[in-house]
Amino acid sequence: MSHFVLGVTGASGSIYATRTAMYLQRFGHEVTLIVTHPGKQVLEYEGQSALFDYCKDVRNVDDFFAECASGSSDIAGMAVVPCSMGTLGRIAAGTSDNLLVRAADVCLKERRPLVIVPREMPYNLIHIENMKRVTLAGAVVISASPQFYSKPQTIEELVDSVVAKILKHLGVEQSLVASVAKVWNGDEREIPAPRNKSGASSSGNDKSTEAGTTTNDQ
């Protein structure tokens, strides 16, 4: 069992946090939850209060005596889901002005996984520069952009395609991650053979005769 920190900000998309915490708990991991003051308002507004049920340890965003504020803690990694652009900027600047930003800074300095999940778009240059800074510092930025090749039927399936990426980069075992969302194993459709100019099916070594002339398709 590993111990992870989950930071939640006031950005829209708190369902991503709820599903991330749910799977971490299901896979036997401990979760410390830090929610900013705007984050609490958004959680309630978006109907995601169930998030607290999946987290064993809930910390006040102003509690700098929490375990995750120290580099000597046994924290395995952290995800900020969803991450507001304001919080992204503070992490990029290393301000450590609240527990969430401090815990993220600890992960960076201790070379532990830090996953940042912005949902807001489009990006301005300040956002992009901040993403660049945290990436160079060792974080992984995963935009809240679901995949569609699995033909999801529910909002939860869409969300889980992003959650699977979060779990993967936190270091959760790949076999468990694969149970969260479909893993791409190549196109399973039957692809028709390419056709030559005459419209006949051909392959790299096929020979076709047209008007008495033999040609090799390449």
CSV table of C-alpha atoms in Angstrom, one decimal:
chain,number,residue,atom,x,y,z
A,1,MET,CA,0.0,0.0,0.0
A,2,SER,CA,1.3,3.5,-0.9
A,3,HIS,CA,0.3,6.8,0.5
A,4,PHE,CA,-0.7,9.5,-2.0
A,5,VAL,CA,-1.8,13.1,-1.7
A,6,LEU,CA,-4.7,14.4,-3.7
A,7,GLY,CA,-5.0,18.2,-4.1
A,8,VAL,CA,-8.3,19.7,-5.2
A,9,THR,CA,-8.7,23.4,-6.3
A,10,GLY,CA,-11.6,25.6,-7.4
A,11,ALA,CA,-11.3,24.6,-11.0
A,12,SER,CA,-14.3,22.9,-12.6
A,13,GLY,CA,-14.2,19.2,-13.0
A,14,SER,CA,-14.1,17.8,-9.5
A,15,ILE,CA,-15.5,14.5,-10.7
A,16,TYR,CA,-11.9,13.7,-11.8
A,17,ALA,CA,-10.8,14.0,-8.2
A,18,THR,CA,-13.6,11.8,-6.9
A,19,ARG,CA,-12.9,9.0,-9.4
A,20,THR,CA,-9.1,9.2,-8.8
A,21,ALA,CA,-9.7,8.9,-5.0
A,22,MET,CA,-12.2,6.1,-5.5
A,23,TYR,CA,-9.7,4.0,-7.5
A,24,LEU,CA,-6.8,4.7,-5.2
A,25,GLN,CA,-8.9,3.5,-2.3
A,26,ARG,CA,-10.1,0.5,-4.2
A,27,PHE,CA,-6.6,-0.5,-5.1
A,28,GLY,CA,-5.6,-0.4,-1.4
A,29,HIS,CA,-3.8,2.9,-1.2
A,30,GLU,CA,-4.1,5.6,1.4
A,31,VAL,CA,-5.2,9.1,0.3
A,32,THR,CA,-4.5,12.4,2.1
A,33,LEU,CA,-6.9,15.0,0.7
A,34,ILE,CA,-6.3,18.7,0.6
A,35,VAL,CA,-9.0,21.0,-0.7
A,36,THR,CA,-8.7,24.7,-1.2
A,37,HIS,CA,-11.5,27.0,0.0
A,38,PRO,CA,-12.8,27.6,-3.6
A,39,GLY,CA,-12.4,23.8,-4.1
A,40,LYS,CA,-14.9,23.1,-1.4
A,41,GLN,CA,-17.4,25.4,-3.0
A,42,VAL,CA,-17.0,23.7,-6.4
A,43,LEU,CA,-17.2,20.2,-4.9
A,44,GLU,CA,-20.6,21.0,-3.3
A,45,TYR,CA,-21.8,22.8,-6.4
A,46,GLU,CA,-20.9,20.0,-8.7
A,47,GLY,CA,-22.3,17.3,-6.4
A,48,GLN,CA,-19.0,15.6,-5.6
A,49,SER,CA,-19.0,15.6,-1.8
A,50,ALA,CA,-18.6,11.8,-2.0
A,51,LEU,CA,-14.9,12.5,-2.6
A,52,PHE,CA,-14.4,12.8,1.2
A,53,ASP,CA,-15.6,9.2,1.7
A,54,TYR,CA,-12.6,7.8,-0.2
A,55,CYS,CA,-10.0,9.7,1.7
A,56,LYS,CA,-8.7,8.5,5.1
A,57,ASP,CA,-6.9,11.7,5.9
A,58,VAL,CA,-8.5,15.1,5.2
A,59,ARG,CA,-6.2,18.1,5.9
A,60,ASN,CA,-7.0,21.8,6.1
A,61,VAL,CA,-5.3,23.8,3.4
A,62,ASP,CA,-3.7,26.0,6.0
A,63,ASP,CA,-2.3,23.1,8.1
A,64,PHE,CA,1.5,23.2,7.6
A,65,PHE,CA,2.0,20.6,10.3
A,66,ALA,CA,0.6,17.9,8.1
A,67,GLU,CA,2.8,15.0,7.2
A,68,CYS,CA,2.8,15.8,3.5
A,69,ALA,CA,4.4,19.2,4.2
A,70,SER,CA,7.7,17.5,5.1
A,71,GLY,CA,10.2,15.9,2.8
A,72,SER,CA,10.8,13.2,5.4
A,73,SER,CA,7.3,11.8,4.9
A,74,ASP,CA,6.6,8.6,3.2
A,75,ILE,CA,4.3,10.2,0.5
A,76,ALA,CA,4.6,8.2,-2.8
A,77,GLY,CA,3.3,11.0,-5.0
A,78,MET,CA,0.7,13.6,-5.5
A,79,ALA,CA,-2.0,14.6,-8.0
A,80,VAL,CA,-3.6,18.1,-8.2
A,81,VAL,CA,-7.0,17.3,-9.8
A,82,PRO,CA,-8.4,19.6,-11.1
A,83,CYS,CA,-5.7,22.2,-11.0
A,84,SER,CA,-6.7,25.8,-11.3
A,85,MET,CA,-4.4,28.1,-13.3
A,86,GLY,CA,-3.8,30.1,-10.1
A,87,THR,CA,-2.6,27.1,-8.2
A,88,LEU,CA,-0.5,26.0,-11.2
A,89,GLY,CA,1.2,29.4,-11.1
A,90,ARG,CA,1.9,29.2,-7.4
A,91,ILE,CA,3.4,25.7,-7.8
A,92,ALA,CA,5.5,26.9,-10.8
A,93,ALA,CA,6.8,29.8,-8.6
A,94,GLY,CA,7.4,27.7,-5.6
A,95,THR,CA,5.5,30.0,-3.2
A,96,SER,CA,4.4,27.2,-0.8
A,97,ASP,CA,1.7,29.6,0.5
A,98,ASN,CA,-0.7,26.9,1.5
A,99,LEU,CA,-0.5,23.1,2.3
A,100,LEU,CA,-1.5,22.1,-1.2
A,101,VAL,CA,1.3,24.1,-2.9
A,102,ARG,CA,3.8,23.1,-0.2
A,103,ALA,CA,3.0,19.4,-0.7
A,104,ALA,CA,3.5,19.8,-4.4
A,105,ASP,CA,6.8,21.6,-3.8
A,106,VAL,CA,7.9,18.7,-1.6
A,107,CYS,CA,7.2,16.2,-4.3
A,108,LEU,CA,9.3,18.2,-6.8
A,109,LYS,CA,12.2,18.6,-4.5
A,110,GLU,CA,12.1,14.9,-3.4
A,111,ARG,CA,11.8,13.8,-7.0
A,112,ARG,CA,8.4,12.1,-6.3
A,113,PRO,CA,5.6,11.9,-8.9
A,114,LEU,CA,3.6,15.1,-9.2
A,115,VAL,CA,0.7,15.0,-11.6
A,116,ILE,CA,-1.0,18.3,-12.5
A,117,VAL,CA,-4.4,18.2,-14.2
A,118,PRO,CA,-5.6,21.5,-15.6
A,119,ARG,CA,-9.1,21.6,-17.1
A,120,GLU,CA,-9.4,25.2,-18.0
A,121,MET,CA,-9.0,26.2,-21.7
A,122,PRO,CA,-7.9,27.9,-23.9
A,123,TYR,CA,-4.4,28.6,-22.5
A,124,ASN,CA,-2.7,31.9,-22.6
A,125,LEU,CA,1.0,32.3,-22.7
A,126,ILE,CA,1.3,32.6,-18.9
A,127,HIS,CA,-0.4,29.3,-18.5
A,128,ILE,CA,1.8,27.6,-21.1
A,129,GLU,CA,5.0,29.0,-19.5
A,130,ASN,CA,3.9,27.8,-16.1
A,131,MET,CA,3.2,24.3,-17.5
A,132,LYS,CA,6.7,24.4,-19.0
A,133,ARG,CA,8.2,25.4,-15.6
A,134,VAL,CA,6.6,22.6,-13.6
A,135,THR,CA,7.4,20.1,-16.4
A,136,LEU,CA,11.1,21.1,-16.3
A,137,ALA,CA,11.0,20.8,-12.5
A,138,GLY,CA,9.8,17.2,-12.8
A,139,ALA,CA,6.0,17.3,-12.8
A,140,VAL,CA,3.7,15.7,-15.4
A,141,VAL,CA,0.9,17.8,-16.8
A,142,ILE,CA,-2.1,15.9,-18.0
A,143,SER,CA,-4.9,17.9,-19.5
A,144,ALA,CA,-8.5,16.8,-18.6
A,145,SER,CA,-9.0,15.6,-22.2
A,146,PRO,CA,-10.9,12.3,-22.4
A,147,GLN,CA,-10.2,9.7,-25.2
A,148,PHE,CA,-13.0,8.6,-27.5
A,149,TYR,CA,-11.6,5.5,-29.3
A,150,SER,CA,-13.1,3.3,-26.6
A,151,LYS,CA,-16.5,4.6,-27.5
A,152,PRO,CA,-17.5,5.6,-24.0
A,153,GLN,CA,-21.2,5.3,-23.1
A,154,THR,CA,-21.2,7.3,-19.8
A,155,ILE,CA,-19.6,10.4,-18.3
A,156,GLU,CA,-17.9,8.2,-15.9
A,157,GLU,CA,-16.2,6.2,-18.7
A,158,LEU,CA,-15.0,9.5,-20.2
A,159,VAL,CA,-13.6,10.7,-16.9
A,160,ASP,CA,-12.0,7.3,-16.2
A,161,SER,CA,-9.9,7.6,-19.4
A,162,VAL,CA,-8.2,10.6,-17.9
A,163,VAL,CA,-8.1,9.0,-14.4
A,164,ALA,CA,-6.2,6.0,-15.8
A,165,LYS,CA,-3.5,8.4,-17.1
A,166,ILE,CA,-3.3,10.0,-13.7
A,167,LEU,CA,-2.9,6.7,-11.9
A,168,LYS,CA,-0.3,5.5,-14.4
A,169,HIS,CA,1.9,8.5,-13.8
A,170,LEU,CA,1.5,8.2,-10.1
A,171,GLY,CA,3.1,4.8,-10.4
A,172,VAL,CA,0.1,2.6,-9.8
A,173,GLU,CA,0.6,-0.9,-11.1
A,174,GLN,CA,-0.2,-1.1,-14.8
A,175,SER,CA,-2.5,-4.1,-14.6
A,176,LEU,CA,-4.7,-2.2,-12.2
A,177,VAL,CA,-4.6,0.9,-14.4
A,178,ALA,CA,-5.8,-1.2,-17.3
A,179,SER,CA,-8.9,-2.1,-15.4
A,180,VAL,CA,-9.9,1.6,-15.2
A,181,ALA,CA,-10.0,2.4,-18.9
A,182,LYS,CA,-9.4,0.7,-22.2
A,183,VAL,CA,-5.7,0.4,-23.2
A,184,TRP,CA,-5.1,0.9,-26.9
A,185,ASN,CA,-3.7,-2.3,-28.4
A,186,GLY,CA,-3.9,-1.3,-32.0
A,187,ASP,CA,-6.7,-0.9,-34.5
A,188,GLU,CA,-8.9,-4.1,-34.3
A,189,ARG,CA,-10.9,-3.3,-37.4
A,190,GLU,CA,-10.3,-5.2,-40.6
A,191,ILE,CA,-8.4,-2.8,-42.9
A,192,PRO,CA,-9.0,-3.3,-46.6
A,193,ALA,CA,-6.0,-3.8,-48.8
A,194,PRO,CA,-4.8,-0.7,-50.7
A,195,ARG,CA,-6.0,-0.4,-54.3
A,196,ASN,CA,-4.0,0.5,-57.4
A,197,LYS,CA,-5.1,3.1,-59.9
A,198,SER,CA,-7.3,0.6,-61.7
A,199,GLY,CA,-9.3,0.0,-58.5
A,200,ALA,CA,-8.0,-3.5,-58.0
A,201,SER,CA,-6.9,-4.7,-54.6
A,202,SER,CA,-3.2,-5.0,-54.3
A,203,SER,CA,-0.3,-5.4,-51.9
A,204,GLY,CA,3.4,-4.7,-52.1
A,205,ASN,CA,4.2,-7.8,-54.1
A,206,ASP,CA,1.0,-8.1,-56.2
A,207,LYS,CA,1.2,-8.1,-60.0
A,208,SER,CA,-1.7,-6.8,-62.1
A,209,THR,CA,-2.1,-7.0,-65.8
A,210,GLU,CA,-4.0,-4.2,-67.6
A,211,ALA,CA,-4.3,-3.8,-71.3
A,212,GLY,CA,-1.8,-6.5,-71.9
A,213,THR,CA,0.9,-4.8,-69.8
A,214,THR,CA,2.2,-6.3,-66.5
A,215,THR,CA,3.1,-3.8,-63.8
A,216,ASN,CA,4.5,-4.3,-60.3
A,217,ASP,CA,2.7,-2.2,-57.6
A,218,GLN,CA,5.1,-0.8,-55.1
